[in-house]
Amino acid sequence: MKRYFSIVDRKLQEGGGPESPVWLITAPTEEEQKSLLAELKIDEHTLHSALDPDEPARLEYEPDHTAMIFNRPKNYSNRTSSFLKSAPSACSCLKSGWSS
């Protein structure tokens, strides 16, 4: 699932399209993964790390992007117990569009 956001008055506002500065991609399909690799030139290792629930959290600095790999907590509970798991997540800041 792909959602787009603009920055209005220093806050994220949902809406827009591929020209928007912020994209949120949740559980990318295989086709979306190929698109991220080909069109946005996201590093394949970074993409797979972002989708791996066992990957440790970290920051990666590369010449053309910075990637933040982290685990987002998710609460699971039922009638008899409650426990916390994490879901893999990542943030990649691409250099294109940065002002130096």
Short mmCIF file of N, CA, C and O in Angstrom, two decimals:
data_model
loop_
_atom_site.label_atom_id
_atom_site.label_comp_id
_atom_site.label_asym_id
_atom_site.label_seq_id
_atom_site.Cartn_x
_atom_site.Cartn_y
_atom_site.Cartn_z
N MET A 1 0.84 -1.17 0.00
CA MET A 1 0.00 0.00 0.00
C MET A 1 0.90 1.24 0.00
O MET A 1 1.84 1.33 0.77
N LYS A 2 0.59 2.19 -0.87
CA LYS A 2 1.40 3.39 -1.00
C LYS A 2 0.53 4.61 -0.70
O LYS A 2 -0.56 4.76 -1.25
N ARG A 3 1.02 5.46 0.22
CA ARG A 3 0.32 6.71 0.55
C ARG A 3 1.30 7.86 0.38
O ARG A 3 2.49 7.71 0.64
N TYR A 4 0.79 9.01 -0.02
CA TYR A 4 1.62 10.17 -0.27
C TYR A 4 1.25 11.29 0.70
O TYR A 4 0.09 11.46 1.06
N PHE A 5 2.28 12.08 1.07
CA PHE A 5 2.08 13.18 2.02
C PHE A 5 2.82 14.42 1.54
O PHE A 5 3.90 14.33 0.94
N SER A 6 2.25 15.58 1.84
CA SER A 6 2.90 16.87 1.62
C SER A 6 3.22 17.45 2.99
O SER A 6 2.68 17.01 4.01
N ILE A 7 4.08 18.43 3.01
CA ILE A 7 4.40 19.13 4.25
C ILE A 7 3.76 20.50 4.18
O ILE A 7 4.11 21.32 3.32
N VAL A 8 2.79 20.74 5.06
CA VAL A 8 2.05 21.99 5.09
C VAL A 8 2.16 22.56 6.50
O VAL A 8 1.81 21.88 7.47
N ASP A 9 2.63 23.78 6.61
CA ASP A 9 2.83 24.41 7.92
C ASP A 9 3.63 23.51 8.85
O ASP A 9 3.27 23.32 10.01
N ARG A 10 4.69 22.91 8.31
CA ARG A 10 5.61 22.05 9.07
C ARG A 10 4.95 20.77 9.60
O ARG A 10 5.43 20.16 10.54
N LYS A 11 3.82 20.37 9.00
CA LYS A 11 3.12 19.14 9.40
C LYS A 11 2.85 18.30 8.16
O LYS A 11 2.68 18.83 7.07
N LEU A 12 2.80 16.99 8.36
CA LEU A 12 2.45 16.09 7.26
C LEU A 12 0.96 16.15 6.99
O LEU A 12 0.15 16.12 7.92
N GLN A 13 0.62 16.24 5.71
CA GLN A 13 -0.78 16.23 5.30
C GLN A 13 -0.92 15.21 4.18
O GLN A 13 -0.23 15.30 3.16
N GLU A 14 -1.81 14.23 4.38
CA GLU A 14 -1.97 13.18 3.39
C GLU A 14 -2.61 13.73 2.13
O GLU A 14 -3.52 14.55 2.18
N GLY A 15 -2.12 13.25 1.01
CA GLY A 15 -2.67 13.65 -0.28
C GLY A 15 -1.56 13.86 -1.29
O GLY A 15 -0.38 13.89 -0.95
N GLY A 16 -1.93 13.98 -2.54
CA GLY A 16 -0.95 14.17 -3.59
C GLY A 16 -0.67 12.87 -4.31
O GLY A 16 -1.45 11.92 -4.25
N GLY A 17 0.45 12.84 -4.98
CA GLY A 17 0.83 11.67 -5.75
C GLY A 17 2.33 11.48 -5.72
O GLY A 17 3.00 11.95 -4.80
N PRO A 18 2.87 10.83 -6.74
CA PRO A 18 4.30 10.52 -6.76
C PRO A 18 5.21 11.75 -6.66
O PRO A 18 6.37 11.62 -6.31
N GLU A 19 4.68 12.93 -6.95
CA GLU A 19 5.49 14.15 -6.84
C GLU A 19 5.61 14.62 -5.39
O GLU A 19 6.41 15.51 -5.08
N SER A 20 4.83 14.04 -4.48
CA SER A 20 4.87 14.42 -3.07
C SER A 20 6.23 14.10 -2.45
O SER A 20 6.86 13.11 -2.81
N PRO A 21 6.68 14.92 -1.49
CA PRO A 21 8.01 14.69 -0.91
C PRO A 21 8.09 13.52 0.06
O PRO A 21 9.18 13.04 0.36
N VAL A 22 6.95 13.04 0.58
CA VAL A 22 6.96 11.96 1.56
C VAL A 22 6.04 10.83 1.07
O VAL A 22 4.88 11.07 0.75
N TRP A 23 6.61 9.64 1.03
CA TRP A 23 5.84 8.46 0.65
C TRP A 23 5.84 7.50 1.83
O TRP A 23 6.85 7.33 2.50
N LEU A 24 4.71 6.85 2.06
CA LEU A 24 4.62 5.79 3.06
C LEU A 24 4.21 4.52 2.32
O LEU A 24 3.14 4.47 1.72
N ILE A 25 5.08 3.54 2.34
CA ILE A 25 4.83 2.28 1.63
C ILE A 25 4.78 1.19 2.67
O ILE A 25 5.74 0.93 3.38
N THR A 26 3.62 0.54 2.78
CA THR A 26 3.40 -0.48 3.79
C THR A 26 3.27 -1.84 3.11
O THR A 26 2.51 -1.99 2.17
N ALA A 27 4.03 -2.81 3.61
CA ALA A 27 3.98 -4.18 3.09
C ALA A 27 4.03 -4.20 1.57
O ALA A 27 3.08 -4.62 0.91
N PRO A 28 5.14 -3.73 0.98
CA PRO A 28 5.19 -3.65 -0.48
C PRO A 28 5.09 -5.01 -1.15
O PRO A 28 5.69 -5.98 -0.69
N THR A 29 4.32 -5.03 -2.23
CA THR A 29 4.22 -6.24 -3.04
C THR A 29 5.56 -6.45 -3.74
O THR A 29 6.42 -5.56 -3.76
N GLU A 30 5.72 -7.59 -4.36
CA GLU A 30 6.95 -7.87 -5.11
C GLU A 30 7.13 -6.84 -6.22
O GLU A 30 8.25 -6.36 -6.46
N GLU A 31 6.04 -6.46 -6.88
CA GLU A 31 6.10 -5.46 -7.94
C GLU A 31 6.52 -4.09 -7.40
O GLU A 31 7.33 -3.39 -7.99
N GLU A 32 5.98 -3.70 -6.24
CA GLU A 32 6.37 -2.44 -5.62
C GLU A 32 7.83 -2.47 -5.20
O GLU A 32 8.54 -1.47 -5.31
N GLN A 33 8.31 -3.61 -4.72
CA GLN A 33 9.71 -3.73 -4.34
C GLN A 33 10.61 -3.53 -5.56
O GLN A 33 11.61 -2.82 -5.50
N LYS A 34 10.23 -4.13 -6.69
CA LYS A 34 11.01 -3.96 -7.92
C LYS A 34 11.02 -2.50 -8.34
O LYS A 34 12.05 -1.98 -8.80
N SER A 35 9.89 -1.83 -8.19
CA SER A 35 9.79 -0.42 -8.54
C SER A 35 10.70 0.43 -7.66
O SER A 35 11.37 1.34 -8.14
N LEU A 36 10.71 0.14 -6.36
CA LEU A 36 11.58 0.89 -5.44
C LEU A 36 13.04 0.72 -5.81
O LEU A 36 13.83 1.67 -5.77
N LEU A 37 13.41 -0.48 -6.18
CA LEU A 37 14.80 -0.77 -6.55
C LEU A 37 15.17 -0.09 -7.88
O LEU A 37 16.22 0.52 -8.00
N ALA A 38 14.29 -0.18 -8.87
CA ALA A 38 14.60 0.32 -10.21
C ALA A 38 14.43 1.84 -10.33
O ALA A 38 15.32 2.53 -10.80
N GLU A 39 13.29 2.35 -9.90
CA GLU A 39 12.98 3.76 -10.12
C GLU A 39 13.63 4.68 -9.09
O GLU A 39 14.13 5.75 -9.44
N LEU A 40 13.58 4.30 -7.83
CA LEU A 40 14.12 5.16 -6.78
C LEU A 40 15.56 4.82 -6.44
O LEU A 40 16.20 5.50 -5.65
N LYS A 41 16.06 3.72 -7.01
CA LYS A 41 17.44 3.28 -6.76
C LYS A 41 17.71 3.02 -5.29
O LYS A 41 18.80 3.26 -4.79
N ILE A 42 16.69 2.53 -4.57
CA ILE A 42 16.90 2.14 -3.18
C ILE A 42 17.78 0.90 -3.17
O ILE A 42 17.59 -0.02 -3.97
N ASP A 43 18.74 0.90 -2.30
CA ASP A 43 19.68 -0.21 -2.19
C ASP A 43 18.93 -1.50 -1.85
O ASP A 43 18.10 -1.52 -0.94
N GLU A 44 19.23 -2.58 -2.57
CA GLU A 44 18.54 -3.85 -2.37
C GLU A 44 18.72 -4.38 -0.94
O GLU A 44 17.78 -4.87 -0.32
N HIS A 45 19.94 -4.26 -0.41
CA HIS A 45 20.19 -4.71 0.96
C HIS A 45 19.34 -3.92 1.96
O HIS A 45 18.77 -4.48 2.89
N THR A 46 19.26 -2.61 1.76
CA THR A 46 18.46 -1.76 2.65
C THR A 46 16.99 -2.15 2.59
O THR A 46 16.33 -2.25 3.63
N LEU A 47 16.47 -2.39 1.40
CA LEU A 47 15.07 -2.78 1.26
C LEU A 47 14.80 -4.10 1.97
O LEU A 47 13.84 -4.22 2.74
N HIS A 48 15.65 -5.09 1.75
CA HIS A 48 15.44 -6.39 2.40
C HIS A 48 15.61 -6.29 3.91
O HIS A 48 14.90 -6.95 4.66
N SER A 49 16.53 -5.45 4.36
CA SER A 49 16.70 -5.24 5.81
C SER A 49 15.44 -4.63 6.41
O SER A 49 15.02 -5.00 7.51
N ALA A 50 14.83 -3.71 5.69
CA ALA A 50 13.62 -3.04 6.18
C ALA A 50 12.45 -4.00 6.32
O ALA A 50 11.56 -3.80 7.13
N LEU A 51 12.46 -5.06 5.54
CA LEU A 51 11.36 -6.03 5.56
C LEU A 51 11.63 -7.23 6.46
O LEU A 51 10.75 -8.06 6.65
N ASP A 52 12.83 -7.33 7.02
CA ASP A 52 13.22 -8.47 7.84
C ASP A 52 12.92 -8.20 9.32
O ASP A 52 13.51 -7.31 9.92
N PRO A 53 12.00 -8.96 9.93
CA PRO A 53 11.64 -8.70 11.32
C PRO A 53 12.78 -8.97 12.31
O PRO A 53 12.74 -8.47 13.43
N ASP A 54 13.81 -9.69 11.91
CA ASP A 54 14.92 -10.00 12.81
C ASP A 54 16.12 -9.06 12.62
O ASP A 54 17.15 -9.23 13.26
N GLU A 55 15.97 -8.07 11.75
CA GLU A 55 17.08 -7.15 11.47
C GLU A 55 17.25 -6.17 12.63
O GLU A 55 16.28 -5.62 13.14
N PRO A 56 18.49 -5.95 13.09
CA PRO A 56 18.70 -5.01 14.20
C PRO A 56 18.50 -3.56 13.74
O PRO A 56 18.75 -3.22 12.58
N ALA A 57 18.07 -2.71 14.65
CA ALA A 57 17.88 -1.29 14.36
C ALA A 57 19.24 -0.63 14.14
O ALA A 57 20.22 -0.97 14.79
N ARG A 58 19.28 0.32 13.19
CA ARG A 58 20.52 1.02 12.92
C ARG A 58 20.29 2.17 11.93
O ARG A 58 19.26 2.26 11.29
N LEU A 59 21.29 3.04 11.82
CA LEU A 59 21.36 4.08 10.80
C LEU A 59 22.45 3.70 9.82
O LEU A 59 23.52 3.26 10.23
N GLU A 60 22.19 3.87 8.54
CA GLU A 60 23.20 3.61 7.51
C GLU A 60 23.38 4.88 6.70
O GLU A 60 22.41 5.43 6.19
N TYR A 61 24.61 5.35 6.59
CA TYR A 61 24.91 6.54 5.81
C TYR A 61 25.63 6.12 4.54
O TYR A 61 26.68 5.50 4.59
N GLU A 62 25.04 6.46 3.40
CA GLU A 62 25.63 6.19 2.10
C GLU A 62 25.78 7.52 1.37
O GLU A 62 25.15 8.52 1.75
N PRO A 63 26.59 7.58 0.32
CA PRO A 63 26.78 8.85 -0.38
C PRO A 63 25.49 9.47 -0.94
O PRO A 63 25.33 10.68 -0.95
N ASP A 64 24.54 8.62 -1.36
CA ASP A 64 23.33 9.15 -1.99
C ASP A 64 22.06 9.00 -1.15
O ASP A 64 20.98 9.39 -1.58
N HIS A 65 22.16 8.43 0.04
CA HIS A 65 20.98 8.30 0.89
C HIS A 65 21.39 7.96 2.33
O HIS A 65 22.50 7.54 2.59
N THR A 66 20.44 8.17 3.21
CA THR A 66 20.57 7.74 4.60
C THR A 66 19.38 6.84 4.90
O THR A 66 18.25 7.19 4.57
N ALA A 67 19.63 5.70 5.49
CA ALA A 67 18.56 4.75 5.81
C ALA A 67 18.50 4.53 7.31
O ALA A 67 19.52 4.38 7.97
N MET A 68 17.29 4.54 7.84
CA MET A 68 17.06 4.24 9.25
C MET A 68 16.23 2.96 9.31
O MET A 68 15.10 2.93 8.83
N ILE A 69 16.81 1.90 9.82
CA ILE A 69 16.13 0.62 9.98
C ILE A 69 15.71 0.53 11.45
O ILE A 69 16.54 0.71 12.34
N PHE A 70 14.44 0.28 11.69
CA PHE A 70 13.98 0.19 13.08
C PHE A 70 12.82 -0.79 13.19
O PHE A 70 12.23 -1.18 12.19
N ASN A 71 12.53 -1.20 14.40
CA ASN A 71 11.42 -2.11 14.67
C ASN A 71 10.33 -1.33 15.39
O ASN A 71 10.57 -0.74 16.42
N ARG A 72 9.16 -1.34 14.79
CA ARG A 72 8.01 -0.62 15.33
C ARG A 72 7.24 -1.56 16.25
O ARG A 72 6.84 -2.65 15.84
N PRO A 73 7.03 -1.17 17.52
CA PRO A 73 6.32 -2.07 18.43
C PRO A 73 4.86 -2.27 18.04
O PRO A 73 4.20 -1.34 17.57
N LYS A 74 4.40 -3.49 18.19
CA LYS A 74 2.99 -3.83 17.95
C LYS A 74 2.51 -4.62 19.16
O LYS A 74 3.17 -5.55 19.59
N ASN A 75 1.38 -4.27 19.67
CA ASN A 75 0.82 -4.94 20.84
C ASN A 75 -0.16 -6.01 20.38
O ASN A 75 -1.05 -5.74 19.56
N TYR A 76 0.02 -7.20 20.86
CA TYR A 76 -0.89 -8.30 20.57
C TYR A 76 -1.50 -8.77 21.89
O TYR A 76 -0.80 -8.92 22.88
N SER A 77 -2.78 -8.98 21.89
CA SER A 77 -3.40 -9.50 23.11
C SER A 77 -4.62 -10.33 22.76
O SER A 77 -5.23 -10.18 21.71
N ASN A 78 -4.93 -11.22 23.66
CA ASN A 78 -6.16 -11.99 23.57
C ASN A 78 -6.76 -12.07 24.98
O ASN A 78 -6.31 -11.38 25.88
N ARG A 79 -7.71 -12.92 25.19
CA ARG A 79 -8.38 -12.98 26.50
C ARG A 79 -7.48 -13.43 27.64
O ARG A 79 -7.70 -13.07 28.78
N THR A 80 -6.46 -14.21 27.33
CA THR A 80 -5.65 -14.79 28.40
C THR A 80 -4.26 -14.16 28.54
O THR A 80 -3.64 -14.31 29.57
N SER A 81 -3.77 -13.49 27.51
CA SER A 81 -2.43 -12.94 27.62
C SER A 81 -2.26 -11.72 26.70
O SER A 81 -3.05 -11.48 25.80
N SER A 82 -1.21 -11.01 26.97
CA SER A 82 -0.85 -9.85 26.17
C SER A 82 0.66 -9.84 26.00
O SER A 82 1.39 -10.13 26.94
N PHE A 83 1.13 -9.56 24.84
CA PHE A 83 2.57 -9.50 24.63
C PHE A 83 2.88 -8.50 23.53
O PHE A 83 2.02 -8.06 22.79
N LEU A 84 4.13 -8.12 23.46
CA LEU A 84 4.59 -7.11 22.53
C LEU A 84 5.52 -7.74 21.51
O LEU A 84 6.44 -8.46 21.86
N LYS A 85 5.26 -7.49 20.25
CA LYS A 85 6.13 -7.92 19.16
C LYS A 85 6.53 -6.66 18.40
O LYS A 85 6.03 -5.58 18.67
N SER A 86 7.40 -6.82 17.44
CA SER A 86 7.78 -5.67 16.64
C SER A 86 7.61 -5.97 15.17
O SER A 86 7.68 -7.12 14.74
N ALA A 87 7.36 -4.92 14.41
CA ALA A 87 7.22 -5.04 12.96
C ALA A 87 8.39 -4.30 12.32
O ALA A 87 8.76 -3.21 12.77
N PRO A 88 8.99 -4.87 11.29
CA PRO A 88 10.12 -4.20 10.66
C PRO A 88 9.67 -2.92 9.97
O PRO A 88 8.59 -2.84 9.41
N SER A 89 10.51 -1.90 10.03
CA SER A 89 10.21 -0.61 9.43
C SER A 89 11.51 0.04 8.98
O SER A 89 12.57 -0.30 9.45
N ALA A 90 11.38 0.99 8.06
CA ALA A 90 12.56 1.72 7.61
C ALA A 90 12.17 3.08 7.10
O ALA A 90 11.03 3.31 6.70
N CYS A 91 13.12 3.97 7.12
CA CYS A 91 12.96 5.29 6.56
C CYS A 91 14.20 5.52 5.70
O CYS A 91 15.32 5.32 6.17
N SER A 92 14.00 5.88 4.46
CA SER A 92 15.14 6.15 3.58
C SER A 92 15.03 7.57 3.06
O SER A 92 14.00 7.96 2.52
N CYS A 93 16.05 8.35 3.27
CA CYS A 93 16.10 9.73 2.78
C CYS A 93 17.01 9.76 1.57
O CYS A 93 18.22 9.55 1.69
N LEU A 94 16.42 10.00 0.41
CA LEU A 94 17.19 10.01 -0.82
C LEU A 94 17.79 11.38 -1.05
O LEU A 94 17.16 12.40 -0.77
N LYS A 95 18.99 11.43 -1.58
CA LYS A 95 19.69 12.70 -1.77
C LYS A 95 19.03 13.57 -2.82
O LYS A 95 19.05 14.78 -2.73
N SER A 96 18.40 12.98 -3.82
CA SER A 96 17.76 13.79 -4.86
C SER A 96 16.68 14.64 -4.21
O SER A 96 15.85 14.17 -3.43
N GLY A 97 16.70 15.90 -4.48
CA GLY A 97 15.74 16.81 -3.89
C GLY A 97 16.27 17.50 -2.64
O GLY A 97 15.68 18.45 -2.16
N TRP A 98 17.42 17.06 -2.12
CA TRP A 98 18.02 17.73 -0.96
C TRP A 98 18.63 19.03 -1.45
O TRP A 98 19.17 19.12 -2.52
N SER A 99 18.57 20.03 -0.62
CA SER A 99 19.30 21.26 -0.94
C SER A 99 20.58 21.27 -0.12
O SER A 99 20.56 20.96 1.06
N SER A 100 21.67 21.58 -0.73
CA SER A 100 22.97 21.55 -0.04
C SER A 100 23.33 22.92 0.49
O SER A 100 23.01 23.91 -0.05
#
